[in-house]
XYZ file of C-alpha atoms in Angstrom:
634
model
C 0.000 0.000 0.000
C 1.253 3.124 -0.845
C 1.111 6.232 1.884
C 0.857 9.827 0.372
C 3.268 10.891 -1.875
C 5.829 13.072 -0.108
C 7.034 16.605 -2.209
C 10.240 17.560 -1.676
C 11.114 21.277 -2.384
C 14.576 22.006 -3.784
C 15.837 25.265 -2.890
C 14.089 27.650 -0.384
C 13.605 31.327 -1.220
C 17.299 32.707 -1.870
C 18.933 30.414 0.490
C 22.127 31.025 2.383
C 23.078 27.907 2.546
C 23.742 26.913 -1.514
C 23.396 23.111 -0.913
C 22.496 20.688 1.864
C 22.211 17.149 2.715
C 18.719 17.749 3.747
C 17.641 18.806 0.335
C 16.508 16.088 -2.605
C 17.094 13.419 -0.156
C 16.753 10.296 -1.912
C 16.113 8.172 0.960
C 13.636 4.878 1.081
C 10.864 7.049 2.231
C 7.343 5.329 1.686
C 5.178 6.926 -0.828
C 8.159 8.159 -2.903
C 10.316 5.861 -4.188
C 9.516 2.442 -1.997
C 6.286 0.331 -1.086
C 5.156 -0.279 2.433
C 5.238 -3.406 3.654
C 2.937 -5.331 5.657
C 5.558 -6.436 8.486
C 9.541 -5.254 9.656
C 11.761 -7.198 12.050
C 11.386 -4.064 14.017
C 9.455 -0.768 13.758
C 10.467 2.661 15.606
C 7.882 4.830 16.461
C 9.600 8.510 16.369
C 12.494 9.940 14.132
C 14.199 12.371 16.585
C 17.455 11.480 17.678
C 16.695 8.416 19.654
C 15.205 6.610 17.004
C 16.979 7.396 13.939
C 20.221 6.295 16.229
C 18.584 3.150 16.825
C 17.476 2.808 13.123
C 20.901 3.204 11.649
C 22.566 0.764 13.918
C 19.899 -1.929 13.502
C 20.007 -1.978 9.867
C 24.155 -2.311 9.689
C 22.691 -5.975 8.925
C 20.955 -5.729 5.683
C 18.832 -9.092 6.429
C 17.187 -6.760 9.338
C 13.755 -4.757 8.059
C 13.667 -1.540 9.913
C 10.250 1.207 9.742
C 10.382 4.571 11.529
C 7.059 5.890 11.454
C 7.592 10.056 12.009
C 4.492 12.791 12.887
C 6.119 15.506 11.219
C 7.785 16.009 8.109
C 11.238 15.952 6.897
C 12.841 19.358 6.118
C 13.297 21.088 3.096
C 16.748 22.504 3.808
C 15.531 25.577 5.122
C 18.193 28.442 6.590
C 15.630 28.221 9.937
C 16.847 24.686 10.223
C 20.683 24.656 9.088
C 22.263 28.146 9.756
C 23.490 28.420 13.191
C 22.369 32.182 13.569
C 18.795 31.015 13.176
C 18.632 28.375 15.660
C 15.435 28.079 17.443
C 13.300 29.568 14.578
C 12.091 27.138 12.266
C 8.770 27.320 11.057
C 6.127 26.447 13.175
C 5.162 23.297 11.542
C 8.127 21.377 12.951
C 6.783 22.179 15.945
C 4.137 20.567 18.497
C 3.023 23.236 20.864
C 1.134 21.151 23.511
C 0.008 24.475 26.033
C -0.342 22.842 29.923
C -3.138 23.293 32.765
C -2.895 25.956 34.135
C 0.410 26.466 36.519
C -0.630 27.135 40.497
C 3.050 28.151 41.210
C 3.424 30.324 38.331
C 0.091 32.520 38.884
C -2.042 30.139 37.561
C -0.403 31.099 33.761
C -0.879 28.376 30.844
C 2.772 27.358 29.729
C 3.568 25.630 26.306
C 5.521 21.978 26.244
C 7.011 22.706 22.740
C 8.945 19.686 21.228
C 10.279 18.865 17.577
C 8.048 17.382 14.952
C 10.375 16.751 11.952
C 12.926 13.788 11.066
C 15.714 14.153 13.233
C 13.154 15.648 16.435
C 14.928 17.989 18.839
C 18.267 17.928 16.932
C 16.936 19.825 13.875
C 15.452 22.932 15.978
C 17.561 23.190 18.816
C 19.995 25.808 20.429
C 22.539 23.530 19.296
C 24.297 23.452 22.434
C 26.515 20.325 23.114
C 27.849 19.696 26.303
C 27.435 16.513 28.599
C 26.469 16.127 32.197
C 28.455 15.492 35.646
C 29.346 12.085 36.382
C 27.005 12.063 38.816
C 23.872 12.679 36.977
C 24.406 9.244 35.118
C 25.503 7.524 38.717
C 22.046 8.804 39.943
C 20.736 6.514 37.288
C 22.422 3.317 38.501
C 21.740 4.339 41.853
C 18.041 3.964 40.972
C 18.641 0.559 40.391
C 19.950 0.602 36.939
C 23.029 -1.494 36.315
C 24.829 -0.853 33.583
C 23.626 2.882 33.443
C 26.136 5.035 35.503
C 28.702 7.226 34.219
C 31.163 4.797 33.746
C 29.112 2.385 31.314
C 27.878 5.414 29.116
C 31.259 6.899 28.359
C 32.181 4.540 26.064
C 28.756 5.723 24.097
C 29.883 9.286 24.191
C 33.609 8.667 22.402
C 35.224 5.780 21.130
C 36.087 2.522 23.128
C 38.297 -0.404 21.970
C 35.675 -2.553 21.701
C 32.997 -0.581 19.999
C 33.561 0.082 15.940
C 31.799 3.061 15.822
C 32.265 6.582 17.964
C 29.197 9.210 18.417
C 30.590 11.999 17.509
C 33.757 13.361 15.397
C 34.514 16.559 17.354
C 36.514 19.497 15.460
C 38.511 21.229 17.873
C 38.778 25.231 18.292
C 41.861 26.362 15.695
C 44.870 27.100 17.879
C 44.349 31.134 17.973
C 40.885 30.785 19.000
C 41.867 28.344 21.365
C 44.208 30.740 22.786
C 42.260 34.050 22.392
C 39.662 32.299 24.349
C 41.170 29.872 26.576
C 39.504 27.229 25.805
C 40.675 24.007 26.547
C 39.780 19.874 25.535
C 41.258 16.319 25.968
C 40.514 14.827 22.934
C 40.574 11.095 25.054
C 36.965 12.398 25.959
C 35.957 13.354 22.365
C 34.996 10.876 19.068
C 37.109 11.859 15.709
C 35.171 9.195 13.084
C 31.420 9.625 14.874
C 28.695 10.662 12.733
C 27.601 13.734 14.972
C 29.956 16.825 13.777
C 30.613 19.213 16.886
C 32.690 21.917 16.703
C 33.099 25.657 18.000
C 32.309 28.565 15.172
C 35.387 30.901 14.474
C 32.799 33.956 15.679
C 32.583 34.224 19.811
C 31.938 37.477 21.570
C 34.657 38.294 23.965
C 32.282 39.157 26.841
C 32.306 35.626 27.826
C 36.114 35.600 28.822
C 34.978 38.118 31.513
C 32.052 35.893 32.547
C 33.889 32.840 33.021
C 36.237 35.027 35.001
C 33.535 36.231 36.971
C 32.512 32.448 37.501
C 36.318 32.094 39.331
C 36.215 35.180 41.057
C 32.798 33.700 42.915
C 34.945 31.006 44.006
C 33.347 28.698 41.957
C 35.753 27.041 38.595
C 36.212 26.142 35.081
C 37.332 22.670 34.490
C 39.735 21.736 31.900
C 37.354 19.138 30.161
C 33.926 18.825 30.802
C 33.516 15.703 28.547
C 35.506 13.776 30.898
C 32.564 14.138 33.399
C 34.058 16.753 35.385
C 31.330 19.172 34.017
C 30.666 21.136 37.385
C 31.485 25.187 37.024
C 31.696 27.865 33.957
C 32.938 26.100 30.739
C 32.915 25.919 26.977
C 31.623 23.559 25.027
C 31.162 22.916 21.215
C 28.012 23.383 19.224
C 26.613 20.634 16.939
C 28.188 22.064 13.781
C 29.850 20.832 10.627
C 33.540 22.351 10.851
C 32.893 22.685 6.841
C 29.851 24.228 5.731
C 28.909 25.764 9.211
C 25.549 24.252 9.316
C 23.842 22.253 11.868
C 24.670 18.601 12.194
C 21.689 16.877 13.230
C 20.187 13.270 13.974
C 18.836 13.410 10.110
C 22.281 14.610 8.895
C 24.257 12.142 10.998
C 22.458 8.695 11.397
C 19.826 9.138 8.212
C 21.385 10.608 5.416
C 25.044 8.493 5.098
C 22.649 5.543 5.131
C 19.735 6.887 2.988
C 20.513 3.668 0.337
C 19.588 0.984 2.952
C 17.297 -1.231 1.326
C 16.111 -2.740 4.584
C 15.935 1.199 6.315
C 11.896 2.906 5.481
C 10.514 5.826 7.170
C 7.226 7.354 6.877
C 6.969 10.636 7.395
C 3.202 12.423 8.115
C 2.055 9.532 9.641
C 1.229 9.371 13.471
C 0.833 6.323 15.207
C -2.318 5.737 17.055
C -2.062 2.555 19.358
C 0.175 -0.293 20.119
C -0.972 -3.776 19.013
C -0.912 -6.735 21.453
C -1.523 -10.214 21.231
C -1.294 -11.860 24.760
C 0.821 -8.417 26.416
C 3.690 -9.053 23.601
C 3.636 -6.056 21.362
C 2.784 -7.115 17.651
C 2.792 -4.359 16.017
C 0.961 -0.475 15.806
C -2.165 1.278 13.651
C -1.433 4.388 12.242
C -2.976 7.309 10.358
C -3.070 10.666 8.215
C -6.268 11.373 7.369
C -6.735 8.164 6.315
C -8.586 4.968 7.442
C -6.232 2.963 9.964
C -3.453 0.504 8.883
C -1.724 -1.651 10.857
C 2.048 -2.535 10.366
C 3.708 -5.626 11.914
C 6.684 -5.783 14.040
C 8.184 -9.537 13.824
C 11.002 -9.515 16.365
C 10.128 -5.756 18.772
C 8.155 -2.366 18.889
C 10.242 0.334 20.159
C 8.911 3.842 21.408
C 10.643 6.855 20.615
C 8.143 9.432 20.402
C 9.819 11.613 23.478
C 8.999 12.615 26.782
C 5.331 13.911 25.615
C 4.206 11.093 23.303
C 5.493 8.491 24.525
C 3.574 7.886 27.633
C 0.542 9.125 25.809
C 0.800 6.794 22.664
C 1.324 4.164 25.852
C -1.845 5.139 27.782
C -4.036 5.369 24.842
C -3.046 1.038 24.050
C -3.796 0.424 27.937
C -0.514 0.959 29.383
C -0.690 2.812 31.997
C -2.592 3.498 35.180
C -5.767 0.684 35.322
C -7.885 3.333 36.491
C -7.436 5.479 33.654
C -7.641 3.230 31.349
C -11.337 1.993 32.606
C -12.136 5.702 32.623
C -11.893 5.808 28.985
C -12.705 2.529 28.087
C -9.493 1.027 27.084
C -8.642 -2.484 28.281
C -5.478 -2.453 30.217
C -2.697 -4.653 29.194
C 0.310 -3.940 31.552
C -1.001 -1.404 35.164
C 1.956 0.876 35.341
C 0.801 4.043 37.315
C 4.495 5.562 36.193
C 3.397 6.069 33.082
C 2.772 9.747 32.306
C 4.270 10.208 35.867
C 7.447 11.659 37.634
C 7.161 14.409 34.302
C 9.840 17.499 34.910
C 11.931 19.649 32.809
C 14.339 22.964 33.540
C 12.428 25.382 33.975
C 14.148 29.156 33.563
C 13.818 32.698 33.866
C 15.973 35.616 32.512
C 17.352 38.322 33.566
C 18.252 41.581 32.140
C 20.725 44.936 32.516
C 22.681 46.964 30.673
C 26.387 47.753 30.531
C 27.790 50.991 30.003
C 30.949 50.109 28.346
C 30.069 47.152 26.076
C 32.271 45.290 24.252
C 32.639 44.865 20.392
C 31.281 42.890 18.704
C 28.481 42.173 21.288
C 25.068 41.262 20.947
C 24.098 44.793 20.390
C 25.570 44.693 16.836
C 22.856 42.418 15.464
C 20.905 45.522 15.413
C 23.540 47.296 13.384
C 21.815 46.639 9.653
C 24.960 47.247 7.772
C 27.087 45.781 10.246
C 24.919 42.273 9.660
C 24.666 43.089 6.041
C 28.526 42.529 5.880
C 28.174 39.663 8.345
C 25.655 37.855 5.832
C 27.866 38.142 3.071
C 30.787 36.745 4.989
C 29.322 34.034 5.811
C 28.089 33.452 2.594
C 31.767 33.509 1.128
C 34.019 32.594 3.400
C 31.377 30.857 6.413
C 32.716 33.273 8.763
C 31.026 35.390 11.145
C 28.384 35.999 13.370
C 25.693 33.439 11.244
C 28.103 30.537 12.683
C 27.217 31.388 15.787
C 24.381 29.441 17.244
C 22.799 30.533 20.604
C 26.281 30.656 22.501
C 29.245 28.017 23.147
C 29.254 28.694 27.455
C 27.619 28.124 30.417
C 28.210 27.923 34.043
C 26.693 24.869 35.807
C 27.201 25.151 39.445
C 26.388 22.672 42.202
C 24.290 24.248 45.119
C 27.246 25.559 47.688
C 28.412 27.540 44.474
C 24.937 29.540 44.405
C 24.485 30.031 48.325
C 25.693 29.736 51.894
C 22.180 28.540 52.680
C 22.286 25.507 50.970
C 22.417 23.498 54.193
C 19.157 25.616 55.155
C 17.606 24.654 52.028
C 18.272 20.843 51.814
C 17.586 20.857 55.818
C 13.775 22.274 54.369
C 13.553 19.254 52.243
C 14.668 16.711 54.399
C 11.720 17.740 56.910
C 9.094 17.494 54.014
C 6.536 14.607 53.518
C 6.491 13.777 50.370
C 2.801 13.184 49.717
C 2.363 17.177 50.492
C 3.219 17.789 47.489
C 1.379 15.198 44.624
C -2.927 14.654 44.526
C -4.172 12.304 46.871
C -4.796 9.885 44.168
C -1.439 9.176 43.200
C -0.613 5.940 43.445
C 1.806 4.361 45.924
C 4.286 3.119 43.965
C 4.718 6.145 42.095
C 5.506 8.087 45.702
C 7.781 5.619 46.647
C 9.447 6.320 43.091
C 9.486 10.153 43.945
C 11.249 9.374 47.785
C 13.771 7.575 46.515
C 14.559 10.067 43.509
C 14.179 12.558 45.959
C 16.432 11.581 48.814
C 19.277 10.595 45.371
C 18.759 14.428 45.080
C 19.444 15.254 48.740
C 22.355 13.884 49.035
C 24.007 14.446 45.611
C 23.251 18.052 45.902
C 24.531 18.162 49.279
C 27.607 16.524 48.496
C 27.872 18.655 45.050
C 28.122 15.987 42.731
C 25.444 17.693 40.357
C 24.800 20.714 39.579
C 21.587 22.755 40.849
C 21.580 25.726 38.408
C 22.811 27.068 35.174
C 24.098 30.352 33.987
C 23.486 31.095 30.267
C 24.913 34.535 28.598
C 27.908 36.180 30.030
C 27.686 38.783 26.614
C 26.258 41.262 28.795
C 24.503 42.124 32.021
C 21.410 40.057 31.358
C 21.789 36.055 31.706
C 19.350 32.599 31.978
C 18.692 31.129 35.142
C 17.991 27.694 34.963
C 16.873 25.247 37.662
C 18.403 21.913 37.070
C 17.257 19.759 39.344
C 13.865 20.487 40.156
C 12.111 18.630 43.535
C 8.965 19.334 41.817
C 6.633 16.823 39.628
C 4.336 16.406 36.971
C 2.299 14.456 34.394
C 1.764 13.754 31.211
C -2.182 11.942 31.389
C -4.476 11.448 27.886
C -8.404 13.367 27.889
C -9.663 11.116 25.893
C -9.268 7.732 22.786
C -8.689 10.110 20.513
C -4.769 9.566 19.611
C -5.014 13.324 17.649
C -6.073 15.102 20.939
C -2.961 16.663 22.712
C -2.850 15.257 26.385
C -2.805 17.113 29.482
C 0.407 18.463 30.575
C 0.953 19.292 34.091
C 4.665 20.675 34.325
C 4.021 21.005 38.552
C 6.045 23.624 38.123
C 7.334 24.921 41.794
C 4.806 22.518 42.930
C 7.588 22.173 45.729
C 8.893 25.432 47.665
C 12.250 23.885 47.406
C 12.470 24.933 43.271
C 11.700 28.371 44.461
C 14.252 28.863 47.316
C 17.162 27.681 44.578
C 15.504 29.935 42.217
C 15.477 32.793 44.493
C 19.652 32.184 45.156
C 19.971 32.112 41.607
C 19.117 35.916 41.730
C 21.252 36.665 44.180
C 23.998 34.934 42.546
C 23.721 36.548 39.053
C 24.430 39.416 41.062
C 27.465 38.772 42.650
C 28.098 37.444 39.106
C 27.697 41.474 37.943
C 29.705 42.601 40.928
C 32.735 40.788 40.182
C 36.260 42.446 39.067
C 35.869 40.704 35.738
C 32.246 41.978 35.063
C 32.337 45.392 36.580
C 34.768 46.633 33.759
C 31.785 46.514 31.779
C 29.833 48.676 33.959
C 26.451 46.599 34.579
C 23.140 47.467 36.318
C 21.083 44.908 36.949
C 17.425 45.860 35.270
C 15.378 43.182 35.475
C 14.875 42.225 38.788
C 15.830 45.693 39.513
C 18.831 45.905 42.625
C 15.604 47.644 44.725
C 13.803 44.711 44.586
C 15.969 42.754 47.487
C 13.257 40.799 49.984
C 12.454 37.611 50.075
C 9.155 37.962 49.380
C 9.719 40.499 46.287
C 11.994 37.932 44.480
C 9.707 34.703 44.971
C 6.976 36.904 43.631
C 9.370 37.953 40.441
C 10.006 34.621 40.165
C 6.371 33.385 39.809
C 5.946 36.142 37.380
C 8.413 35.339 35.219
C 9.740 31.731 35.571
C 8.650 29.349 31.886
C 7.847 25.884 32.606
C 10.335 24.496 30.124
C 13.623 24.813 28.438
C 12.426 21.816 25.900
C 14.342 18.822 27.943
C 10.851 17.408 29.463
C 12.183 13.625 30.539
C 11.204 10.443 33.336
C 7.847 9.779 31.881
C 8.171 6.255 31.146
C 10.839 6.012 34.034
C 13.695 3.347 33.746
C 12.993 2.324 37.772
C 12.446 -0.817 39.447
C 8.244 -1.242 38.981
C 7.333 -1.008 42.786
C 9.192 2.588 42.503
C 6.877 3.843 39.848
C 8.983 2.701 37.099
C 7.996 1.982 33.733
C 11.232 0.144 31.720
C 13.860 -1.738 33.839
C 17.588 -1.396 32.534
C 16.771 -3.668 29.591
C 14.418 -0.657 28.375
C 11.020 -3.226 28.256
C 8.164 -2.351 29.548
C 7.407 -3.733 32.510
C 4.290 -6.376 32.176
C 4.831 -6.932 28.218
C 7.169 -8.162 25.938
C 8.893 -6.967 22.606
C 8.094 -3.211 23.563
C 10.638 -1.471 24.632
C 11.374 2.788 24.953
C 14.592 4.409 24.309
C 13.684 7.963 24.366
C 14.443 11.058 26.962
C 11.019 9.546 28.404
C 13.216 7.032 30.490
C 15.549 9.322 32.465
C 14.531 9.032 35.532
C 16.368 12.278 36.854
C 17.339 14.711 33.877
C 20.966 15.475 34.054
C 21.920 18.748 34.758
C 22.695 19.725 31.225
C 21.551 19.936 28.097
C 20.153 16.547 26.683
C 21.205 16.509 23.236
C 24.515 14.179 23.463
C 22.942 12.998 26.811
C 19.976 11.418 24.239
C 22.692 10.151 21.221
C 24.863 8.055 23.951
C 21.214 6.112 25.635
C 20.174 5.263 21.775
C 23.334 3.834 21.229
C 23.336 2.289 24.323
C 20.172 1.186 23.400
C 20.762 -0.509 20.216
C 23.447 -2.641 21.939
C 20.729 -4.079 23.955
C 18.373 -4.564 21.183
C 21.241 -6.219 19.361
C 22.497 -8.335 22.244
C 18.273 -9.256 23.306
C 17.788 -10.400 19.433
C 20.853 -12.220 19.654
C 20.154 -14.294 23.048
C 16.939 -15.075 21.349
C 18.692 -17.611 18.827
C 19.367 -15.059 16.230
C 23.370 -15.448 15.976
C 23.909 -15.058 12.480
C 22.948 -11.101 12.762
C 25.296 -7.753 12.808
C 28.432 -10.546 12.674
C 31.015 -7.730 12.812
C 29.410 -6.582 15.261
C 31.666 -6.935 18.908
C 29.355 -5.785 21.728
């Protein structure tokens, strides 16, 4: 059967970018150039990063059939999607823009759960930031009762290990004046060379952040040498997820998709959302799908696997009677595995910004992109030479600083959690196991934060006076729950945003800290004033209320809503990523984090999926299937 037949445009408007990989793709995409079939050894249900990872590495054996079935669409090589400068504004259609119940802690105000809805997800309308966690935000994992997940085991998935033949990323480093100019500083044993994601640093950076991560020193905080190598606590750099060549974005599309586009044995469908999970006996067999057409079902012979993200996910899971029991009977869907976790233990980082001026800025800065014939010259150099402010994404440096870092009242504040009761702060009706989940993630937090092995808050910008304040670990909870059958309704998001008074006390620091941040040595030769909170606005009371008023829900890393956790904690996968009370179904998305790592997900998300397809491999292989991926060396 044939699916609608997919148009690709050539060139867009009077593109900057002369010729991309994303453009004329010739891939085995159903409807254009290839049938669908009525069965795959295994089907993936989401093309983000997660899945096409998975994808790619499952058909290195060309006697394994492979489907991704995608929402969105692929691009079209659009400048929104591949020049750096334009990072975070392609068009709206690659979007989903799910908006929540309204927030209690944030004045009642509706917030939007935005995620990617294009071939390569996230990756394709990102910030482009790259950097990696702490070691300790994976050890929280095994700590959870994950073996086989802790910093240790997932470093080999970040860079290249003797026993693996392939390496996630091939990272570019910083030419040696830039290096210099800048200080920045790598250990390439932490970074890939042959790995299909391209990170690099662009040759444009403002020179406002040298004084920032100066500033960052001069609080008595630090700047490691090399984040990578899991020492990621304090101000660094870190590369963007660019090509070193043409200065575009690398993404999961450009990276795992493209290079294999000629697969036989590799389809996607693009358009096409999937609308439950088959079952025969609790072993998943397969899924229907649709676009605006009657439903089709497609087979899986050997495994499903879910990676639809943190939002779809558990919804695609609750609507095919995984999920809470009780739910399910609401809405009349027979429950196959009762996993109250699903849809649970939802959080992201939520942020606010700040905002002064300077009265001696620095140039370039910031202020220059409203210089018309200053960016007229900048277009054109990047045009000719890839040079220039358009190579710049949305910054190469943050400071990520564990909770002593950001106040002498952390002891105060991780006293006030330690005397909490839990159920204070979820409904009535949720279920025990999921609270037990939430006490032990919780008391993990306690005492990582209080032994600052993880970081508690981030500090974007340094090119002025005005920076992002993000909360990294959050105490708070939500959910992710379906309305209704309908697969095409959005489900109701609850971030819980500073459902716990914990989130606000850090948040409130954070203030404070941004502005001993503007007080420094370093920063005061720029002459700041704080503007936004204004340095009048000092009590308690006044910042928790500025706060409320300004704080957004979600800095697109939503995670942990099909938690990998033992079940009686509220957990949804166990460490071999199946879902608990079925077989051959299996997630691999940012939906099983149980804790987000205090960073920025992207690489966090490439290194799980490859993880992940080890364990697919090594699960089809223990089932008698020897003769597959035979160079393969797990």
């Amino acid at each position: 059967m044939w699916s609608s037949v997919i148009v690709l445009s050539a060139i867009v408007g009077s593109s900057l970018v002369a010729a991309t990989p994303s453009i004329a793709k010739l891939a085995r995409i159903v409807g254009r150039n290839v049938l669908l079939r009525d069965a795959y050894d295994f089907v993936i249900i989401g093309a983000g990063p997660a899945g096409l990872t998975v994808a790619n590495r499952l058909t290195e054996d060309s006697s394994v059939t492979v489907l991704v079935l995608e929402a969105g669409d692929l691009d079209h090589g659009e400048d929104e999607i591949l020049v750096p400068r334009y990072a975070l504004g392609a068009p709206a259609n690659y979007f989903y823009n799910i908006p929540s119940i309204p927030q209690p802690g944030l004045n009642n105000r509706s917030e939007m759960l935005t995620v990617g809805k294009i071939v390569g997800g996230g990756t394709a309308v990102n910030g482009m930031f790259m950097p990696r966690g702490a070691k300790g935000d994976y050890d929280l994992w095994k700590s959870l009762g994950n073996p086989g997940w802790g910093w240790d085991d997932l470093l080999p998935y970040f860079i290249k290990a003797s026993s693996f033949s392939f390496q996630l990323e091939t990272f570019t480093p910083p030419s040696a004046d830039l290096a210099a100019e800048f200080e920045i500083t790598y250990d390439m044993r932490y970074h890939g060379t042959k790995g299909p994601v391209q990170s690099s640093y662009p040759p444009f950076l403002y020179p406002a952040v040298k004084l920032f991560l100066e500033a960052i020193r001069q609080i008595r905080s630090r700047v490691p040498y090399e984040y990578a190598s899991g020492d990621a606590l304090g101000g660094y750099w870190a590369p963007n997820t660019l090509d070193p060549v043409s200065r575009t974005r690398s993404y999961a599309c450009t990276a795992y998709y493209d290079p294999v586009k000629s697969r036989p044995n590799f389809h996607i469908l693009p358009n096409n959302t999937a609308t439950q999970i088959t079952f025969t006996n609790r072993s998943a067999t397969g899924f229907t799908n649709a676009r605006n057409t009657p439903l089709r079902s497609i087979s899986a012979r050997r495994e499903v696997i879910l990676a639809a993200g943190a939002a779809h996910t558990p919804q695609l899971l609750q609507l095919s009677g995984v999920g809470n029991a009780k739910l399910s009977a609401s809405l009349g869907i027979p429950s196959i595995s009762s996993l109250p976790g699903v849809g649970a233990n939802f959080h992201d980082h939520p942020y606010l910004f700040t905002a002064g001026t300077v009265a001696h800025d620095l140039n370039p800065s910031p202020t220059n992109t409203s210089n018309t014939t200053w960016m007229a010259e900048q277009l054109i150099l990047y045009q000719t030479k890839r040079e220039g402010v358009y190579t710049t994404s949305l910054g190469n440096s943050a400071a990520f600083l564990p909770l002593q870092d950001i106040t002498s009242s952390w002891t105060t504040i991780l006293q006030r959690y330690y005397n909490q009761k839990p159920q204070s702060f979820f409904p009535a009706t949720v279920h025990s196991t999921v609270l037990a989940g939430w006490e032990a993630i919780g008391n993990l937090l306690y005492r990582h934060l209080a032994q600052g092995k993880v970081a508690a808050g981030e500090f974007i910008g340094g090119t002025g006076a005005g920076m992002g304040l993000v909360l990294l670990k959050p105490f708070s909870r939500g959910s992710i729950t379906i309305k209704s059958k309908d697969p095409f309704d959005d489900p109701i998001v609850d971030f819980g945003t500073l459902q716990n008074p914990i989130d606000l006390d850090i948040l409130t620091e954070m203030i404070k800290t941004w502005r001993r941040l503007l007080l420094t040595p370093a920063l005061q030769t720029m002459g700041p004033t704080a503007t936004s909170p204004a340095n009048n606005i000092t009590s308690t009371t006044a910042l928790q209320a500025f706060v409320c008023t300004n704080l957004a829900a979600s800095l697109w890393h939503p995670a942990g809503t099909a938690a990998m956790m033992p079940r009686e904690l509220g957990g949804v996968v166990g460490s071999d990523l199946l879902v608990y009370g079925t077989s051959r179904l299996s997630v691999i998305d940012a939906s099983i984090l149980p804790i987000c790592p205090s960073t920025h997900i992207t690489s966090t998300i490439y290194a799980v999926a490859e993880k992940a397809a080890d364990i697919i491999k090594l699960r089809a292989r223990a089932q008698g299937d020897k003769n597959l991926w035979l160079d393969w060396n797990p």
